[in-house]
CSV table of C-alpha atoms and ligand atoms in Angstrom, one decimal:
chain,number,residue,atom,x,y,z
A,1,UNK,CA,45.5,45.3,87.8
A,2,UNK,CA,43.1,45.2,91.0
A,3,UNK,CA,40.4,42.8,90.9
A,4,UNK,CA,37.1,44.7,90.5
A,5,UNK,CA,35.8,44.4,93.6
A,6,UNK,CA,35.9,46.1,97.6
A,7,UNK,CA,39.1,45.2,99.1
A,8,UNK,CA,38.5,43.2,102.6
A,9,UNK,CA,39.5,45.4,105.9
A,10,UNK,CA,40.9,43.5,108.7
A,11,UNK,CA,41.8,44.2,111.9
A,12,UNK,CA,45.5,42.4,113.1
A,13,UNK,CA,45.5,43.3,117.1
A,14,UNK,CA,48.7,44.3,118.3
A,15,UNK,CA,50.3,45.5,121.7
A,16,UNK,CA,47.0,45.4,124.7
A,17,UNK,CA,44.2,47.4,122.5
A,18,UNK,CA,45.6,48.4,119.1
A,19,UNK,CA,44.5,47.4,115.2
A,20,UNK,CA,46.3,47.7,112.5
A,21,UNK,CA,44.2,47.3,109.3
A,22,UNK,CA,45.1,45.5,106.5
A,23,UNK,CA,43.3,46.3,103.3
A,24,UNK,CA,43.3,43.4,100.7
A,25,UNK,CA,42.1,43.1,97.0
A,26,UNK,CA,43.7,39.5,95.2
A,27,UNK,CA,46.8,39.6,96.0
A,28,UNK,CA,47.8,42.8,97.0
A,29,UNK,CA,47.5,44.3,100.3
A,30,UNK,CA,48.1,47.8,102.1
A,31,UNK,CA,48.4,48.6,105.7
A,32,UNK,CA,47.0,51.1,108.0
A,33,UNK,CA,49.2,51.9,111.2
A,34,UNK,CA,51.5,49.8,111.6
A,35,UNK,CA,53.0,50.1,115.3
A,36,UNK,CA,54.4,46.1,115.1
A,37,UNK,CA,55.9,44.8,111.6
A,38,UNK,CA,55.6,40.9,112.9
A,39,UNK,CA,52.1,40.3,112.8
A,40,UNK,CA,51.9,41.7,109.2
A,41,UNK,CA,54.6,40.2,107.5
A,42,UNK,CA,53.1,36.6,109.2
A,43,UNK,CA,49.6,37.4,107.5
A,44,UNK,CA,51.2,38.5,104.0
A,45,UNK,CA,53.6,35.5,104.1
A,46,UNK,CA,50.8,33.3,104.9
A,47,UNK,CA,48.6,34.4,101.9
A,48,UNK,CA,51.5,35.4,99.5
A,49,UNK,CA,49.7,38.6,99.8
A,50,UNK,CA,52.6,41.3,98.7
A,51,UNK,CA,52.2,45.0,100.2
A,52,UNK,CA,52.1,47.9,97.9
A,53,UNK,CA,51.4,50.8,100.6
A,54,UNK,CA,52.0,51.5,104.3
A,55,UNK,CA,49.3,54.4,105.4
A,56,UNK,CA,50.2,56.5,108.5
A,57,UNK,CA,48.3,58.7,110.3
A,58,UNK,CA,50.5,60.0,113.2
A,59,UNK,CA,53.8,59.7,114.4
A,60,UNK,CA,53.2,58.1,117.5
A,61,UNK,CA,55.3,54.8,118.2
A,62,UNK,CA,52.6,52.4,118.2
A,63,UNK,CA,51.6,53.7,114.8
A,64,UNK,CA,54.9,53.8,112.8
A,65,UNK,CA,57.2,50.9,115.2
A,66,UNK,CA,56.6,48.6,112.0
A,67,UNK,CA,56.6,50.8,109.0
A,68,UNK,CA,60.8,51.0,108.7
A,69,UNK,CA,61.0,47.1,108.7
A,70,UNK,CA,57.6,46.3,106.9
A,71,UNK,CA,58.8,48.6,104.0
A,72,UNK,CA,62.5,47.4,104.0
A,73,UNK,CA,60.6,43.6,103.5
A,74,UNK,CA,58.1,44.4,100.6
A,75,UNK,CA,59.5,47.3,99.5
A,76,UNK,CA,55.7,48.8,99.8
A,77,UNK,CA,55.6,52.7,99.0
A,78,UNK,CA,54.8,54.8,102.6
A,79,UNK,CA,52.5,57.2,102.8
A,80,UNK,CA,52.6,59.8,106.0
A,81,UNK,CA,51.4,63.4,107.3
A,82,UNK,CA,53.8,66.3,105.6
A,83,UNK,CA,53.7,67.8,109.2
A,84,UNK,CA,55.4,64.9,111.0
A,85,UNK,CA,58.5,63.0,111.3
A,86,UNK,CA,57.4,59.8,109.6
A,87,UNK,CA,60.5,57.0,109.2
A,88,UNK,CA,61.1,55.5,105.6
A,89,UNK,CA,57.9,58.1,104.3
A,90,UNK,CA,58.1,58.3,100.4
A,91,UNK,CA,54.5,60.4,100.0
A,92,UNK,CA,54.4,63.4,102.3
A,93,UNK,CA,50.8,64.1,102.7
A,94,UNK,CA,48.4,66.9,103.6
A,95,UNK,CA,44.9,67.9,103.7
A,96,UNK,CA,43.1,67.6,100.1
A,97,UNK,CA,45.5,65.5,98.5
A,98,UNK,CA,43.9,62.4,96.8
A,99,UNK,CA,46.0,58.9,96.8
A,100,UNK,CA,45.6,55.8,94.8
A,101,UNK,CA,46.3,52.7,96.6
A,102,UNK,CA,45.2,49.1,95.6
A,103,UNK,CA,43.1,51.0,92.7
A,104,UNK,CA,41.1,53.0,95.8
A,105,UNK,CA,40.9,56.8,96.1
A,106,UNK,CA,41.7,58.2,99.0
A,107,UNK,CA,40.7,62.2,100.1
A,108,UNK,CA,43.6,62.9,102.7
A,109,UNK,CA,42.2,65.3,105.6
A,110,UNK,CA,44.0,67.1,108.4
A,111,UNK,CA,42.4,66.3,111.5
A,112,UNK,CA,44.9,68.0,114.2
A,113,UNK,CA,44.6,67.7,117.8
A,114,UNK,CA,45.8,64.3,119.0
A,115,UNK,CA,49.1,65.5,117.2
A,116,UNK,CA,49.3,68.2,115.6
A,117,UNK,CA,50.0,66.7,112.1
A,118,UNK,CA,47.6,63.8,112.4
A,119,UNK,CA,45.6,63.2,108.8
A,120,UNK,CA,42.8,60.4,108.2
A,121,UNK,CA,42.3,58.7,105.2
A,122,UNK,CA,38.9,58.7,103.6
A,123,UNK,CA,37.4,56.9,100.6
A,124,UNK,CA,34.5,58.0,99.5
A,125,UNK,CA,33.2,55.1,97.1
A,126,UNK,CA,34.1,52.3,99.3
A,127,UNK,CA,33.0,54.5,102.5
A,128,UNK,CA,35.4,53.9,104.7
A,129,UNK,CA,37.5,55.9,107.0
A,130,UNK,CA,40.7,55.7,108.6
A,131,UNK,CA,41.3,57.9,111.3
A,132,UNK,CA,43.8,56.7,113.6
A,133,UNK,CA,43.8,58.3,117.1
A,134,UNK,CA,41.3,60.9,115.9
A,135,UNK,CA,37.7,59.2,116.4
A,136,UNK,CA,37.5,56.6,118.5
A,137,UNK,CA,34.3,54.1,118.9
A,138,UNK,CA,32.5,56.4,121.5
A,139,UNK,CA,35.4,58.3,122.0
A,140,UNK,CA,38.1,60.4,120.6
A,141,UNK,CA,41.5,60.6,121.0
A,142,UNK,CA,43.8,63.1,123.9
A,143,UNK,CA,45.1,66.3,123.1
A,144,UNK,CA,48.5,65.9,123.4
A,145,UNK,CA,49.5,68.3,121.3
A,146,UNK,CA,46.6,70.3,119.8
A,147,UNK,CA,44.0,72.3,121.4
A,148,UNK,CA,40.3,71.4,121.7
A,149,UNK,CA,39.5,74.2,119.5
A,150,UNK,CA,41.7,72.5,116.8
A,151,UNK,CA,40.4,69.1,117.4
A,152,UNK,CA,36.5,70.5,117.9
A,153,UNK,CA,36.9,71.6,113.9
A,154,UNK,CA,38.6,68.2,113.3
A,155,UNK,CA,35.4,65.5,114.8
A,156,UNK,CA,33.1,68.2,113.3
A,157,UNK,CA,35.2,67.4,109.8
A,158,UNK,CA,34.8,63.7,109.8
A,159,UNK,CA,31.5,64.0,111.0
A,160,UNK,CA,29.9,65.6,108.2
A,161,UNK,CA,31.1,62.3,106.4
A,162,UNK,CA,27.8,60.0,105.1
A,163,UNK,CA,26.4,58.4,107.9
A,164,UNK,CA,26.9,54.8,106.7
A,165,UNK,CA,30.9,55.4,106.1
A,166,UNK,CA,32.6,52.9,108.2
A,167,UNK,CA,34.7,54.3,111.2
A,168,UNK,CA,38.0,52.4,111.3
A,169,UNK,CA,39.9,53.8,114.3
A,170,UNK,CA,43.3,52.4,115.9
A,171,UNK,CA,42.3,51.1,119.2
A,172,UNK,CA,39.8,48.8,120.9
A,173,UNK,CA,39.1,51.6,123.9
A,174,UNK,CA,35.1,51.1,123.0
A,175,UNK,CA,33.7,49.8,126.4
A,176,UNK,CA,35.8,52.4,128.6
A,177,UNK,CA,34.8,54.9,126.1
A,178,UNK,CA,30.9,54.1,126.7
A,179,UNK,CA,31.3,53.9,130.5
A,180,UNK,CA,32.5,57.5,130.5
A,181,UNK,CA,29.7,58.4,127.7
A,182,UNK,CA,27.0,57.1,129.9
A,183,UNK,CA,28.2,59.0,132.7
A,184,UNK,CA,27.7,62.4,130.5
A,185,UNK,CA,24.1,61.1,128.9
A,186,UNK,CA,22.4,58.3,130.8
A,187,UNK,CA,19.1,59.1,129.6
A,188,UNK,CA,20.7,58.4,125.8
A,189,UNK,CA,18.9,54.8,124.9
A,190,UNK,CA,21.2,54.5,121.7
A,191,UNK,CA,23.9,54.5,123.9
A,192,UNK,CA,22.7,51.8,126.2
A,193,UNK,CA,21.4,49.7,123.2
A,194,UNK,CA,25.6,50.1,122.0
A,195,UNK,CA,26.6,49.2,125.1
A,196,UNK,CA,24.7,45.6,125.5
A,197,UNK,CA,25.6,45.3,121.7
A,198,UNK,CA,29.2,45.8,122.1
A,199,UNK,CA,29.7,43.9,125.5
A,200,UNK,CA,28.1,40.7,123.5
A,201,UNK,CA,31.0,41.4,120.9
A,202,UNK,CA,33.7,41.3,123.7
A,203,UNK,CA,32.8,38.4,125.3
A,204,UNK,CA,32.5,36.8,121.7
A,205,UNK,CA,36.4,37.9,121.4
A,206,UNK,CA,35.0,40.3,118.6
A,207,UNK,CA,36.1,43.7,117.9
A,208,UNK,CA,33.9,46.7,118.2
A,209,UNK,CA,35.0,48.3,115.2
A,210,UNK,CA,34.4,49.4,112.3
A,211,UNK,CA,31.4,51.6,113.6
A,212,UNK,CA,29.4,54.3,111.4
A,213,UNK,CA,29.9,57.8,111.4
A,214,UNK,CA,25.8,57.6,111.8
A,215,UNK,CA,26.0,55.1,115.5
A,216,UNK,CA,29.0,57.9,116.3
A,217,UNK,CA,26.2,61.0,115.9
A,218,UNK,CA,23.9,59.1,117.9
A,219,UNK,CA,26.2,58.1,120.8
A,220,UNK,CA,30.0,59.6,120.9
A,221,UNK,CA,29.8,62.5,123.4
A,222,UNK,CA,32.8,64.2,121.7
A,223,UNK,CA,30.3,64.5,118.5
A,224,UNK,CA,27.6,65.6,120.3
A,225,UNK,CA,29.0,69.1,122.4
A,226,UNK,CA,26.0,70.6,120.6
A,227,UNK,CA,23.4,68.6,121.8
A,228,UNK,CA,21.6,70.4,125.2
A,229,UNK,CA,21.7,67.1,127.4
A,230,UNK,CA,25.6,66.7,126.6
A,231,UNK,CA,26.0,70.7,127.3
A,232,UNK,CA,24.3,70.5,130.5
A,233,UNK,CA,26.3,67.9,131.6
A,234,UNK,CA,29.1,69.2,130.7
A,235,UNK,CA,28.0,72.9,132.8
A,236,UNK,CA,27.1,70.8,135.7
A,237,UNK,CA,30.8,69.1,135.6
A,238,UNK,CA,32.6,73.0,135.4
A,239,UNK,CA,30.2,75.0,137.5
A,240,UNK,CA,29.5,77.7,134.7
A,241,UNK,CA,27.9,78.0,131.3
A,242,UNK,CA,29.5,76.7,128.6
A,243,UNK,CA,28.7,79.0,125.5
A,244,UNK,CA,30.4,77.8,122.3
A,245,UNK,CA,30.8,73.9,121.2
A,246,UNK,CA,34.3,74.1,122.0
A,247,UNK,CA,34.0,74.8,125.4
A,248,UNK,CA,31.6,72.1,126.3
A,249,UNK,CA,34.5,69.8,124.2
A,250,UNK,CA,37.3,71.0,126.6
A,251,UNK,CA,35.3,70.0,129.4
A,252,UNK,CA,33.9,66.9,128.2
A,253,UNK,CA,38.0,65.9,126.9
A,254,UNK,CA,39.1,67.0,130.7
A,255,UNK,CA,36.4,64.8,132.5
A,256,UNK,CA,37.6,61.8,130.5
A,257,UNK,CA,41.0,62.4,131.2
A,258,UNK,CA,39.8,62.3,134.9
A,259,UNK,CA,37.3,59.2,134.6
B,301,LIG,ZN1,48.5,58.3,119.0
B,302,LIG,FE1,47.6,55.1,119.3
């Protein structure tokens, strides 16, 4: 049985900017991501920690290049969107299912437009969310294969979320990401005050994440295409008016792509 308590999230880096997230409660552990199988299998052979569930969130390489080897080690139970070609998946998942792992609930949610399958992972009494190359830490993730209209209804998803559910995204892209939000809102103070926060946290060696889906509403330009100062920015950038939300996103997601 699970101890009765939170599990512990931590971040193992891997490749230049990625985290994989291992979840931890006693002696069992789960994984979020896992691109690279080596610097998992050190941690749980450090800590005799034994791995019940692999969590995926997108197919991409640097998300799944550890899950066929971790799960051929422990023999933990994989978990991956129904949409995608997942290797070693045992749990096809889509939006609205509900998963139990290391005694936590899970609400699955499909959030396409970084991929078209991609799902996060959301648990509502430990607030926590795992979102993979969906929301990033001022940011949010490219369309490679979904459009912005898709991935417009997807940030607007996670961000009705509570405000104080931590955001636990897949890469450390955080100060890039606030360089190019500045650029769209300099008057935004919040977004200053996170930048001199977060640059302390780098030169500490820390990470920027987990942040809250609250600091995200205040600062993360991709969650504010609503907000007038972001839209005029955004008209300024394209020359015309930008009526609907998901026009000012498409423009906003170009201008990064050209930052
Ligand atoms: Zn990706
Ligand atoms: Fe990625």
């Amino acid at each position: 049985m699970a101890p009765d308590t939170d599990p512990v999230v931590e971040p193992v880096p891997a490749f230049d900017d990625n985290y994989l997230w291992l979840l931890v409660r006693g002696s069992q552990a789960a994984v979020v991501d896992p691109g690279d199988a080596a610097p998992i299998l050190l941690r749980l052979q450090r800590r005799s920690l034994a791995l019940q569930a692999i969590l995926v969130t997108h197919h991409h390489g640097d998300h799944v290049g550890g899950v066929a080897e971790l799960a051929g080690a422990t023999g933990a139970r994989v978990y991956g969107p129904r949409a995608e070609s997942i290797p070693s998946r045992d749990v096809a998942l889509a939006g609205g299912d509900r998963i139990d792992v290391l005694g936590i609930g899970f609400d699955v949610f499909d959030v396409p437009g970084h991929t078209l399958g991609h799902i996060a992972y959301h648990a509502p009494a430990q607030r926590m969310l795992f979102c993979g190359d969906t929301l990033f830490a001022a940011g949010c993730g490219r369309l490679f294969e979904g459009t912005a209209a898709q991935m417009t209804a997807s940030l607007a998803a996670l961000a009705r979320l509570p405000a104080d559910t931590r955001v636990y995204c897949a890469h450390e892209y955080t100060m890039s990401n606030l360089r190019f939000a500045l650029a769209v809102e300099p008057g935004n103070e919040a977004l200053r005050q996170r930048q001199r926060s977060c640059m302390t946290m780098r030169e500490r060696g820390e990470p920027t994440v987990p942040s809250t889906i609250g600091e995200e509403l205040a600062t993360n330009p991709f969650l504010r295409c609503d907000v007038p100062a972001v839209r005029r920015a955004a008209e300024a950038r394209a020359g015309r008016s930008l009526p609907t939300t998901e026009a000012v996103f498409a423009v906003v997601r170009q201008w990064k792509n050209a930052f």
